Structure formats: C-alpha cells, structure tokens
Coordinates of C-alpha atoms in Angstrom, one line a residue:
M9 CA 186.7 53.5 188.7
K10 CA 183.5 54.1 190.8
P11 CA 183.8 53.4 194.4
P12 CA 181.7 51.1 196.2
Q13 CA 178.8 52.0 198.5
T14 CA 180.4 51.7 201.5
L15 CA 179.5 52.3 205.1
A16 CA 181.8 55.4 204.9
H17 CA 180.1 56.8 201.9
S18 CA 177.2 56.8 203.6
T19 CA 178.4 58.5 206.7
L20 CA 180.0 61.3 204.6
D21 CA 176.2 62.0 203.0
T22 CA 175.0 62.8 206.5
L23 CA 177.5 65.4 207.1
P24 CA 176.5 69.2 206.2
I25 CA 180.1 69.6 205.2
N26 CA 180.4 69.8 201.3
I27 CA 183.4 66.7 200.8
A28 CA 184.8 65.2 197.3
V29 CA 187.5 62.6 197.4
L30 CA 190.0 63.2 194.4
D31 CA 192.6 61.2 192.6
E32 CA 196.5 62.1 192.2
S33 CA 195.5 63.5 189.0
G34 CA 192.5 65.9 190.4
T35 CA 189.9 63.4 188.9
I36 CA 186.8 63.7 191.0
L37 CA 186.1 59.9 192.7
F38 CA 183.2 60.9 195.0
T39 CA 181.0 63.8 196.3
N40 CA 178.9 63.5 199.1
R41 CA 175.0 64.7 199.5
A42 CA 175.9 68.1 200.6
W43 CA 178.5 68.6 198.0
R44 CA 176.1 67.6 195.3
E45 CA 173.3 70.0 197.0
F46 CA 175.8 73.1 196.7
A47 CA 176.3 72.5 193.0
G48 CA 173.1 71.7 191.7
V49 CA 174.2 68.4 190.5
D50 CA 172.4 64.7 190.5
R51 CA 174.4 61.4 192.0
G52 CA 177.6 60.1 189.9
E53 CA 177.3 63.3 188.0
M54 CA 180.7 64.9 189.4
Q55 CA 182.6 61.6 189.1
G56 CA 185.1 61.5 186.6
V57 CA 185.1 65.1 186.6
N58 CA 188.9 66.9 186.7
Y59 CA 189.0 69.5 189.7
F60 CA 191.8 71.7 188.4
E61 CA 190.2 71.8 184.6
T62 CA 186.9 73.3 186.7
S63 CA 188.9 75.9 188.4
D64 CA 189.7 79.4 186.2
V65 CA 193.1 79.9 188.1
E66 CA 193.2 82.9 185.8
A67 CA 190.6 85.2 186.9
D68 CA 190.1 83.9 190.5
E69 CA 193.1 84.1 192.9
Y70 CA 191.3 81.8 195.4
A71 CA 190.8 79.4 192.9
G72 CA 194.5 79.5 191.9
R73 CA 195.6 79.0 195.3
A74 CA 193.4 75.9 196.1
V75 CA 194.2 74.1 193.0
E76 CA 198.1 75.0 194.4
G77 CA 197.3 73.5 197.7
I78 CA 195.7 70.7 196.7
K79 CA 198.8 69.8 194.4
A80 CA 201.2 70.4 197.1
V81 CA 199.2 67.8 199.4
I82 CA 198.8 65.2 196.2
D83 CA 202.5 65.9 195.7
G84 CA 203.3 65.1 199.7
E85 CA 204.9 68.4 200.0
R86 CA 202.1 69.3 202.5
D87 CA 200.5 67.3 205.3
L88 CA 197.6 69.7 205.3
F89 CA 196.2 72.7 203.5
T90 CA 193.5 75.5 204.6
L91 CA 192.0 78.4 202.8
E92 CA 189.6 80.8 203.9
Y93 CA 187.5 82.4 200.7
P94 CA 184.5 84.0 199.7
C95 CA 181.7 82.8 197.6
H96 CA 178.8 85.6 197.2
S97 CA 175.9 85.0 195.5
P98 CA 173.5 87.8 194.4
E99 CA 171.1 87.4 197.2
E100 CA 173.4 86.5 199.9
K101 CA 177.6 87.0 201.1
Q102 CA 178.7 83.6 202.0
W103 CA 182.2 82.2 203.2
F104 CA 184.1 78.6 202.9
L105 CA 186.6 77.1 204.5
M106 CA 188.7 74.6 202.4
R107 CA 190.4 71.7 204.2
V108 CA 192.4 69.5 202.1
A109 CA 194.1 66.4 203.8
P110 CA 195.8 63.3 202.2
L111 CA 194.3 59.8 202.4
P112 CA 196.0 56.6 203.7
E113 CA 198.0 55.3 200.9
E114 CA 195.7 51.5 201.0
E115 CA 192.4 53.8 200.6
A116 CA 191.3 54.6 196.9
G117 CA 192.0 58.1 196.0
S118 CA 194.8 60.5 196.6
V119 CA 192.9 63.6 198.7
V120 CA 190.1 64.5 200.9
V121 CA 188.7 68.1 199.7
A122 CA 186.1 69.7 202.4
H123 CA 184.7 72.8 202.0
I124 CA 183.0 73.9 205.6
D125 CA 180.7 77.3 205.6
I126 CA 182.1 79.6 208.1
T127 CA 179.7 82.6 206.8
Q128 CA 178.2 83.1 210.5
R129 CA 181.9 83.3 212.0
K130 CA 183.0 85.5 209.4
L131 CA 179.9 88.1 209.7
A132 CA 180.5 88.0 213.5
E133 CA 184.5 88.9 213.0
L134 CA 183.9 91.4 210.3
A135 CA 181.0 93.1 212.8
A136 CA 184.0 92.8 215.8
E137 CA 186.4 94.5 213.3
R138 CA 183.8 97.5 212.1
R139 CA 183.1 97.4 215.9
S140 CA 186.5 98.1 217.1
E141 CA 186.8 100.9 214.0
Q142 CA 183.7 102.7 215.6
L143 CA 185.2 102.4 218.9
Q144 CA 188.8 103.8 217.7
A145 CA 187.1 106.8 215.9
E146 CA 184.6 107.5 218.8
R147 CA 187.7 107.6 221.1
S148 CA 189.2 110.0 218.6
N149 CA 186.1 112.1 218.3
L150 CA 186.1 112.0 222.3
R151 CA 189.6 113.3 222.5
H152 CA 189.2 116.0 219.9
L153 CA 185.9 116.9 221.6
V154 CA 187.6 117.2 225.1
D155 CA 190.3 119.5 223.4
R156 CA 187.5 121.4 222.0
L157 CA 185.7 121.8 225.1
D158 CA 188.9 122.4 227.2
G159 CA 190.1 124.9 224.9
L160 CA 187.0 127.0 223.7
V161 CA 185.3 126.9 227.1
T162 CA 188.2 127.8 229.0
A163 CA 189.0 130.8 226.8
V164 CA 184.9 131.8 227.0
M165 CA 185.1 131.5 230.6
A166 CA 188.3 133.5 231.3
D167 CA 186.7 136.1 228.9
V168 CA 183.4 136.5 230.7
L169 CA 185.2 136.3 234.4
T170 CA 186.6 139.6 233.2
A171 CA 183.3 141.5 232.4
D172 CA 181.5 143.9 234.5
S173 CA 178.3 143.7 232.7
R174 CA 175.5 141.5 230.9
A175 CA 176.6 143.3 227.7
A176 CA 179.9 142.8 228.3
I177 CA 179.8 139.3 228.6
Q178 CA 177.8 138.7 225.2
Q179 CA 180.4 141.0 223.3
L180 CA 183.0 139.3 224.5
V181 CA 181.5 136.0 223.7
V182 CA 180.4 136.6 220.5
D183 CA 184.2 138.1 219.6
R184 CA 185.8 135.0 220.6
L185 CA 183.5 132.7 218.8
A186 CA 184.2 134.8 215.7
T187 CA 187.7 133.9 215.8
V188 CA 187.5 130.3 215.6
D189 CA 188.4 128.8 212.3
S190 CA 185.5 127.1 211.4
Y191 CA 183.2 129.8 212.3
R192 CA 182.1 132.7 210.2
F193 CA 180.1 135.2 212.3
A194 CA 178.2 135.2 215.8
W195 CA 175.4 137.2 217.5
I196 CA 173.1 137.1 220.3
A197 CA 169.8 137.9 220.1
T198 CA 167.2 138.5 223.5
F199 CA 164.0 138.4 223.8
D200 CA 161.8 141.5 223.3
L201 CA 158.4 140.7 225.4
R202 CA 156.5 143.5 223.5
D203 CA 156.4 142.4 220.3
E204 CA 157.6 138.8 220.9
T205 CA 160.3 139.1 218.9
L206 CA 164.2 138.2 219.1
R207 CA 166.3 140.9 218.3
P208 CA 170.0 141.4 218.3
A209 CA 171.7 142.3 221.4
A210 CA 175.8 141.4 220.5
L211 CA 177.6 141.1 217.0
S212 CA 181.1 140.0 216.4
A213 CA 181.4 142.5 213.7
E214 CA 179.0 145.6 213.0
R215 CA 176.1 145.2 210.6
D216 CA 173.4 147.2 209.1
V217 CA 170.4 145.0 209.7
D218 CA 167.3 145.7 211.3
A219 CA 166.8 142.2 212.3
A220 CA 163.8 140.8 214.5
I221 CA 162.6 137.2 214.6
A222 CA 158.9 136.5 215.6
L223 CA 158.9 133.7 218.6
D224 CA 156.6 131.9 216.5
D225 CA 158.5 131.6 213.4
D226 CA 160.0 128.5 212.1
D227 CA 163.8 129.9 212.0
P228 CA 166.2 128.3 214.1
V229 CA 166.9 130.9 216.8
A230 CA 162.8 131.2 217.5
L231 CA 162.8 127.0 217.8
A232 CA 165.8 127.4 219.7
A233 CA 163.7 129.9 222.1
R234 CA 160.9 127.8 222.1
T235 CA 162.3 124.9 222.8
E236 CA 165.2 125.4 224.4
D237 CA 166.9 123.1 223.0
I238 CA 170.1 123.6 220.1
Q239 CA 169.0 123.7 216.5
A240 CA 171.4 123.4 213.5
A241 CA 170.2 124.3 210.0
T242 CA 171.5 124.6 206.3
D243 CA 169.0 126.6 204.3
A244 CA 168.2 129.4 207.5
G245 CA 166.6 132.3 205.2
P246 CA 167.4 135.4 204.1
I247 CA 167.8 137.2 207.2
H248 CA 170.7 135.1 208.4
D249 CA 172.4 136.1 204.8
E250 CA 171.9 139.2 205.9
M251 CA 173.8 139.4 209.4
C252 CA 176.4 137.1 208.2
G253 CA 177.2 139.2 205.3
T254 CA 177.2 136.5 202.7
P255 CA 174.9 133.5 201.8
V256 CA 174.5 131.2 205.0
D257 CA 175.8 127.3 204.5
A258 CA 175.1 126.0 208.5
V259 CA 173.7 128.1 211.1
A260 CA 173.8 126.4 214.9
A261 CA 171.1 128.6 217.5
V262 CA 172.1 127.7 220.9
P263 CA 169.2 128.9 223.9
L264 CA 171.0 130.4 226.9
V265 CA 169.4 128.9 229.6
A266 CA 169.6 129.2 233.4
G267 CA 167.3 128.0 236.0
E268 CA 163.6 129.1 234.5
S269 CA 165.1 132.0 232.6
L270 CA 166.0 132.2 228.8
Y271 CA 168.7 134.9 228.6
G272 CA 168.9 135.2 224.7
V273 CA 170.1 132.8 222.0
L274 CA 173.5 132.6 220.5
T275 CA 173.8 132.2 216.9
V276 CA 177.2 131.1 214.7
Y277 CA 177.7 130.7 211.2
A278 CA 179.9 128.5 209.3
D279 CA 181.2 127.7 205.8
D280 CA 180.9 124.1 205.8
P281 CA 177.4 122.5 205.6
D282 CA 178.1 119.4 208.0
V283 CA 180.2 121.4 210.6
F284 CA 177.7 121.5 213.6
D285 CA 177.5 117.5 213.9
E286 CA 176.5 116.1 217.4
R287 CA 180.1 116.7 218.1
E288 CA 180.0 120.3 217.2
R289 CA 176.5 120.8 218.9
A290 CA 178.0 119.1 222.3
V291 CA 180.8 121.8 222.1
L292 CA 178.4 124.8 221.7
G293 CA 176.1 123.5 224.2
A294 CA 178.9 123.6 226.6
V295 CA 179.4 127.3 225.6
G296 CA 176.0 128.1 225.8
Q297 CA 175.9 126.7 229.4
A298 CA 179.0 128.6 230.4
I299 CA 177.3 131.8 228.9
S300 CA 174.2 131.3 230.8
A301 CA 175.8 130.9 234.0
A302 CA 178.2 133.7 233.7
I303 CA 175.0 136.3 233.1
N304 CA 172.7 134.5 235.6
A305 CA 175.7 135.3 238.1
R306 CA 176.0 138.6 237.2
E307 CA 172.1 139.5 236.9
T308 CA 172.0 137.9 240.7
S309 CA 174.8 139.9 242.2
R310 CA 173.2 143.1 240.2
L311 CA 169.8 142.8 241.9
L312 CA 170.9 141.6 245.3
T313 CA 172.7 145.0 245.6
A314 CA 170.0 147.2 244.1
D315 CA 166.6 148.3 245.4
N316 CA 164.5 147.9 242.3
L317 CA 161.3 146.7 240.5
T318 CA 160.3 145.9 237.1
E319 CA 157.2 148.0 236.2
L320 CA 155.0 146.4 233.5
E321 CA 152.1 147.7 231.2
L322 CA 149.7 145.3 230.4
Q323 CA 146.3 145.8 228.4
T324 CA 143.6 143.8 227.3
R325 CA 140.4 144.2 225.6
D326 CA 139.0 140.9 226.5
T327 CA 134.9 140.9 227.4
D328 CA 135.3 138.2 230.0
V329 CA 136.8 140.5 232.4
F330 CA 133.8 142.0 233.8
F331 CA 135.3 145.4 234.5
V332 CA 136.2 145.4 230.6
A333 CA 132.7 144.2 229.7
L334 CA 131.0 146.9 231.7
A335 CA 133.1 149.8 230.5
R336 CA 132.4 148.5 227.0
E337 CA 128.6 148.7 227.9
L338 CA 128.0 151.4 229.5
G339 CA 130.6 154.0 227.7
C340 CA 132.3 154.5 230.8
R341 CA 135.9 154.9 232.7
M342 CA 136.3 152.9 235.7
T343 CA 139.9 153.4 237.9
Y344 CA 140.8 150.7 240.5
G345 CA 140.9 151.1 243.7
G346 CA 142.1 147.9 245.3
S347 CA 141.0 144.4 246.1
V348 CA 140.3 142.8 249.7
A349 CA 140.3 139.1 250.1
D350 CA 137.6 137.7 252.6
G351 CA 137.3 134.0 252.1
E352 CA 136.4 132.5 249.1
E353 CA 135.6 135.7 247.5
T354 CA 137.7 138.9 246.9
A355 CA 135.8 142.4 246.7
M356 CA 137.3 144.7 244.1
F357 CA 136.4 148.4 244.2
F358 CA 136.5 150.5 241.6
L359 CA 135.6 154.2 240.8
V360 CA 132.9 154.8 237.8
E361 CA 132.4 158.0 236.0
T362 CA 128.8 157.7 235.7
D363 CA 125.6 159.3 236.8
D364 CA 123.5 156.2 236.6
P365 CA 124.5 154.2 239.4
S366 CA 121.5 151.7 238.9
A367 CA 122.8 151.1 235.5
V368 CA 126.1 150.1 236.9
C369 CA 124.6 147.5 239.3
A370 CA 122.5 146.2 236.6
A371 CA 124.9 145.3 234.2
A372 CA 127.8 143.8 236.7
A373 CA 124.7 141.6 238.1
D374 CA 124.4 140.5 234.4
H375 CA 128.2 139.4 234.3
Q376 CA 129.3 135.8 235.4
Q377 CA 132.3 136.9 236.8
V378 CA 130.5 138.9 239.6
S379 CA 128.4 137.3 242.5
A380 CA 127.1 140.7 244.2
V381 CA 128.0 144.6 243.5
T382 CA 127.2 147.4 245.7
H383 CA 126.9 151.0 245.0
V384 CA 128.7 152.1 248.3
S385 CA 129.2 156.2 247.5
T386 CA 128.8 159.1 244.7
A387 CA 130.7 162.5 244.6
E388 CA 130.2 164.5 241.7
D389 CA 130.1 162.4 238.5
C390 CA 132.3 159.5 240.0
S391 CA 131.0 156.7 242.3
L392 CA 132.6 153.7 244.2
F393 CA 131.4 150.6 243.5
E394 CA 132.4 147.1 245.4
F395 CA 132.1 144.2 243.3
T396 CA 132.2 140.5 244.9
V397 CA 133.9 137.9 242.4
E398 CA 135.1 134.4 243.2
T399 CA 138.7 135.5 241.9
A400 CA 139.9 138.9 240.7
P401 CA 140.5 138.8 237.2
L402 CA 144.1 139.7 236.1
V403 CA 144.8 140.7 239.1
S404 CA 144.9 137.0 241.1
L405 CA 147.0 135.9 237.9
L406 CA 149.6 138.3 238.5
A407 CA 149.8 137.6 242.2
D408 CA 150.2 134.1 241.6
R409 CA 153.7 135.2 240.0
G410 CA 154.5 137.4 243.0
A411 CA 153.3 140.7 241.0
E412 CA 151.2 143.8 242.1
T413 CA 148.5 145.3 240.7
R414 CA 149.2 149.0 241.1
D415 CA 146.6 150.4 238.9
I416 CA 143.8 149.5 236.6
V417 CA 142.4 151.9 234.1
V418 CA 139.8 151.0 232.0
T419 CA 137.9 152.5 229.1
P420 CA 135.2 151.4 226.5
D421 CA 138.3 150.1 224.3
N422 CA 140.5 148.4 226.9
A423 CA 141.8 148.1 230.5
T424 CA 145.2 149.0 231.0
A425 CA 147.3 147.7 234.2
T426 CA 150.4 149.0 235.7
V427 CA 152.0 146.1 237.4
T428 CA 155.3 145.5 239.7
L429 CA 157.2 142.7 240.5
P430 CA 160.5 141.9 241.7
A431 CA 163.3 142.4 239.7
A432 CA 164.7 139.0 240.0
T433 CA 161.6 137.7 238.9
E434 CA 161.1 136.4 235.2
T435 CA 159.1 138.6 233.3
R436 CA 158.5 136.4 230.2
A437 CA 157.0 133.6 233.0
V438 CA 154.6 136.4 234.2
V439 CA 153.5 137.7 231.2
E440 CA 152.6 133.6 229.8
H441 CA 150.7 133.1 232.7
V442 CA 148.3 135.8 232.0
R443 CA 148.3 135.1 228.6
R444 CA 147.3 131.3 229.3
R445 CA 144.1 132.6 230.5
Y446 CA 143.7 135.8 228.6
P447 CA 145.2 135.2 225.3
D448 CA 145.0 138.8 223.5
V449 CA 146.7 140.5 226.5
E450 CA 149.7 143.2 225.1
L451 CA 152.8 144.1 227.0
L452 CA 153.0 147.6 226.0
S453 CA 156.2 148.7 228.3
V454 CA 158.8 147.3 230.6
R455 CA 160.9 150.0 232.9
E456 CA 163.0 149.4 235.9
R457 CA 162.4 151.5 238.9
D458 CA 164.0 152.4 241.9
E459 CA 162.5 151.4 245.1
P460 CA 163.3 152.8 249.0
P461 CA 164.6 150.2 251.2
M462 CA 161.3 149.2 252.4
T463 CA 159.2 148.6 248.9
R464 CA 155.6 149.7 248.8
Q465 CA 154.9 146.1 248.5
A466 CA 156.6 145.2 251.5
F467 CA 155.1 148.2 253.3
L468 CA 151.2 146.9 252.5
A469 CA 152.2 143.3 253.0
T470 CA 153.3 144.6 256.6
L471 CA 150.0 146.5 257.1
E472 CA 147.6 143.6 255.5
D473 CA 149.1 141.4 258.1
R474 CA 148.1 143.8 261.0
L475 CA 144.5 144.7 259.5
T476 CA 141.9 142.4 259.6
N477 CA 139.6 141.9 256.2
R478 CA 137.0 144.3 257.8
Q479 CA 139.4 146.9 259.1
L480 CA 140.6 147.0 255.7
T481 CA 137.5 147.1 254.0
A482 CA 136.3 150.1 256.2
L483 CA 139.2 152.0 255.7
R484 CA 139.6 151.4 251.6
K485 CA 135.7 152.2 251.3
G486 CA 136.2 155.3 253.5
Y487 CA 139.3 156.3 251.5
L488 CA 137.7 156.0 247.7
G489 CA 134.0 156.8 248.9
G490 CA 135.3 160.3 250.1
F491 CA 134.8 159.5 254.1
F492 CA 138.3 161.7 254.8
D493 CA 136.9 164.6 252.7
W494 CA 135.8 168.0 253.9
P495 CA 132.9 168.0 252.9
R496 CA 132.3 164.5 253.3
D497 CA 131.0 162.7 250.0
V498 CA 129.3 159.7 252.2
S499 CA 128.4 159.1 255.7
G500 CA 129.5 156.6 258.1
E501 CA 125.8 155.2 258.1
E502 CA 126.1 154.8 254.3
L503 CA 129.5 153.1 254.6
A504 CA 128.1 151.0 257.2
E505 CA 125.0 149.9 255.3
S506 CA 127.4 149.0 252.4
M507 CA 129.1 146.6 255.0
D508 CA 125.8 145.4 256.0
I509 CA 126.9 146.6 259.5
C510 CA 125.7 148.8 262.1
P511 CA 127.0 152.3 262.1
S512 CA 128.7 151.8 265.5
T513 CA 130.8 148.5 264.0
F514 CA 131.6 150.3 260.9
H515 CA 133.4 153.1 263.3
Q516 CA 134.9 151.0 265.3
H517 CA 136.3 149.0 262.5
L518 CA 137.8 152.3 261.0
R519 CA 139.1 153.5 264.4
A520 CA 140.8 150.3 264.7
G521 CA 142.2 150.6 261.3
E522 CA 143.4 154.3 261.3
R523 CA 145.3 153.2 264.6
K524 CA 147.0 150.2 262.7
L525 CA 147.8 152.5 260.1
L526 CA 149.5 155.2 261.7
E527 CA 151.6 152.9 263.9
A528 CA 152.7 151.2 260.7
V529 CA 153.6 154.7 259.0
F530 CA 155.4 156.3 261.9
E531 CA 157.2 152.9 263.0
T532 CA 158.7 152.7 259.3
W533 CA 159.6 156.3 258.8

C-alpha cells in the first residue's frame, strides 16, 4: 500500500541521512530522497522491494548481521539495533552507521532503517590509531636508541680515556666497533694535506690495501669530510670492498669534528643494507662526537706541554704573484729578505741574482702588484731590491692565519715558501685560506719542529714592538744590503738615498735600531 505524502515524509526528504521504512516482512514501504540518490533510483522504484532479499548474507558478513538485527527489532527482541560497516567504492572509502528502530503500532510500517555517513569520524579514528601505533613504535625505538647510545658510547668513552695518544684512541675505537653484532669492519681515515687524500690511520683488522680517497671524490668518506655530515650508502665502490675484505652491503662514514678541526672520518661496514637508518646514524653520530672530543682533548693537552711549531713548505707558479712573474721574465733567482709594513703599504725585500738591476726595476714597474721599486745595493752578482706593494702576496694571507713566512726562494719555475705556525693552528685551514686566493698552491711538506721556550716568532714580535718602521727598515736594508760586511758593499749615504732621507737621519735610525736589537737579545738570552 502506497503511503500518503504526509508532512513527515516531506520532512524526511530534507535530511542528509538515508532512511527507509520496512513492514514486518521486510518489504520497503518508503525511502527518502537521500536513500534514492545514494541508490541511484527514482521515487517509488524501491517500494515493494523486499530488503532482506536484496542482501547477500552469504557473501557479506555485514549484510548477514544487518538482516539479523532488523528482524530482531521487527520481532520485538530488541528495541534498537546499530551496526557500523564499510561501503567502499573504487574511487573512495566510506563507512556508515545503520540504526534500526521500531515504529509505534498505530503507524503504517514496522521499523525505520537509517544509514548515517560516518566516514569523517572513521577516518579520524583510523588516523588516531595509526598515530598511536607510530608513537608506540617511536617510544620503542627511542628506548632502543637510548640503550644503544648508553651502551656503545659508554664503552667507547671507557676505551678512549685509557688511551695515551691519538693513535691509541683511533685503534681502540675501531676495535670496539668491530665487536658490534651488526657491524663487520671499521676504520678511521685521516687527511693528508700534501695530496688532499684521506688515508687509513687505524683499521679493525689487517688489510693489505693502499687506500687513498681524494677529497673531491663522490665517495661517502670524501663527502663526509667535505660536508662534515654523516654519509650512508649501499653501493660504495671497489675500494670499500677491498677494505672490508668482501663486497660491502652498507657503509656509513662519520666525520670526526671538534670546533674547526677535522680529525678524520670513521667508516663502518655492515651486512644489512638497511642498517644505517636514521636511528643508527644517530648512534654513530654520538660515537663520532665522543671520539672527536677525546682526540681534541688529547691534542690540546699535548700542545700545551710541548714547545713546537708546524713547518710547511708551499709552492706556487702563479704569475699573479709579482716575484714569480719577475723571476720567470728575467730568468733569475730571488731570495726573500722580509717585509716591513708602513701605513697602508708594505715594503718587501728580495736579494736578486742579476747583473742588470735596471731590468729588474723595469719589469717590476710593469707589474700591477708593485707600486714602487728601489734598487738598494749591489754586491758581486746579487742586488737588494725594495718592492712596495699594497699587501704582501702570500705573506699577508699567511699572516691572517697566524703563520710566519720564514723564507721564500724564487726560481724561474716557481716560488717555494717555508712557513711556520703554532702547532695548535689547524694546518688545513691555513692552506685552504691561501688556496682561495692562489688555487695552484701545492703543499710540499708538513713537519713538526721543536722551539726554545721563547719562539723566534715571539722574539721578533717583541723586537718589532720596540722598533719603529724606519728603524726596522734601516736595519733590514743595512743587513741585506751588506752595510755590516767588511768591506762594506753599500754605504750609509746610498741606503739613506734609497729611503729618501738624509745620511744623518739614516744613521740615527740605524743606531737606535741597533741599540734596541741588542737590548732584546741580551734581555732574552
């Protein structure tokens, strides 16, 4: 029987909930607009259809539970039945809540079946469940990480505290890491400034491998040194297969950095290609920091109790450096005699092996770095020249990093500078600072030298504090020019003329400088 279009039916058509009214046999008496739109049928098309017969209770467990629940309400066994169920399509996932309630006896029909869309609520619940699972997993991972950190870092620190040298620290660490179940082999590379390579300094097992990894390679070890960040890879290359002894499944490279110093790169190999995840890298990062701190403390302690310097030999062929250009153009040898800063300019002194001083002056005058040149004196086949420059090439760059230029020997092929710096100074930083201005600079050697309690550099600094620029220039010109030789190679008048002062003023500067020099010598030693 078709129900009349009552106000109630019109009201139900406005609701966004799918509603149907069934009789006691399960036949559909009425559906609202939302039900029809969801089912894709016209008005009245569903009326007379038995709801139970359209449900495939054998194939769909939710359909079976729904039919049982509706019948229970119809039979008066339940006052209310609810069921949450999925109703997914290829395009989207949806969930509904079925709610079945009886109608009053005087109403036409037996039960009202409502299907309410609960997709948004369900998605929020599922997201909350996933987040809860993630948090539990993260808490578990964190506990595991803390245990790993506490155990491994504590063990490493216990090892390094017993070591009496940097080499011992490195060896104890790689030996310790090799005992970790998930690791196969470990080694530490240190940086060789002479050819800019990373070479083994400590290995957890003997290997007959001449490993040298260039700093500019794409290798994980080189990348770790350049970026100072941990690097992990699964295809590291043949050199790592040789280091490990078998093909490498996973490698992690950990830079050992403390302050501005790179003490090397710790490299670890593993069998599991997935072992070096974010958590494992955090563990290795903590181990790397512990190693770096221990090495830094050991090196600092050593430097504080030792009177020594680091001596470098640097070589350049760059003709932007005026003395390299002069030696090449003139085919002569030049020897550096020191520098004196005077205001915004610096005087650099060179002994030049030439029989034509005028040619040296002419060539120097054409070089952009030289603002003035003076031929001070000549002795046999060697002449002293004063070159005035805005900043002393190489020398000023080295001084910026606390390095002292002891000597520069210039030939037509190149210039070789001997440089000293405090042992606490990071050698790599000094060399890289020079290379930023002169990229072709080569590091020929690195040596450690013992120094007396008062270093030469400290003595010169003390002396230069006492001397005026004019006094220092007079002494330097007199010494390099042969004024103190016998017989003299140059007269006081000639030296005074080279300084553009009268002879009496020159001798006044010279005598005052000599007195201060002797005072410094006898007061110090």
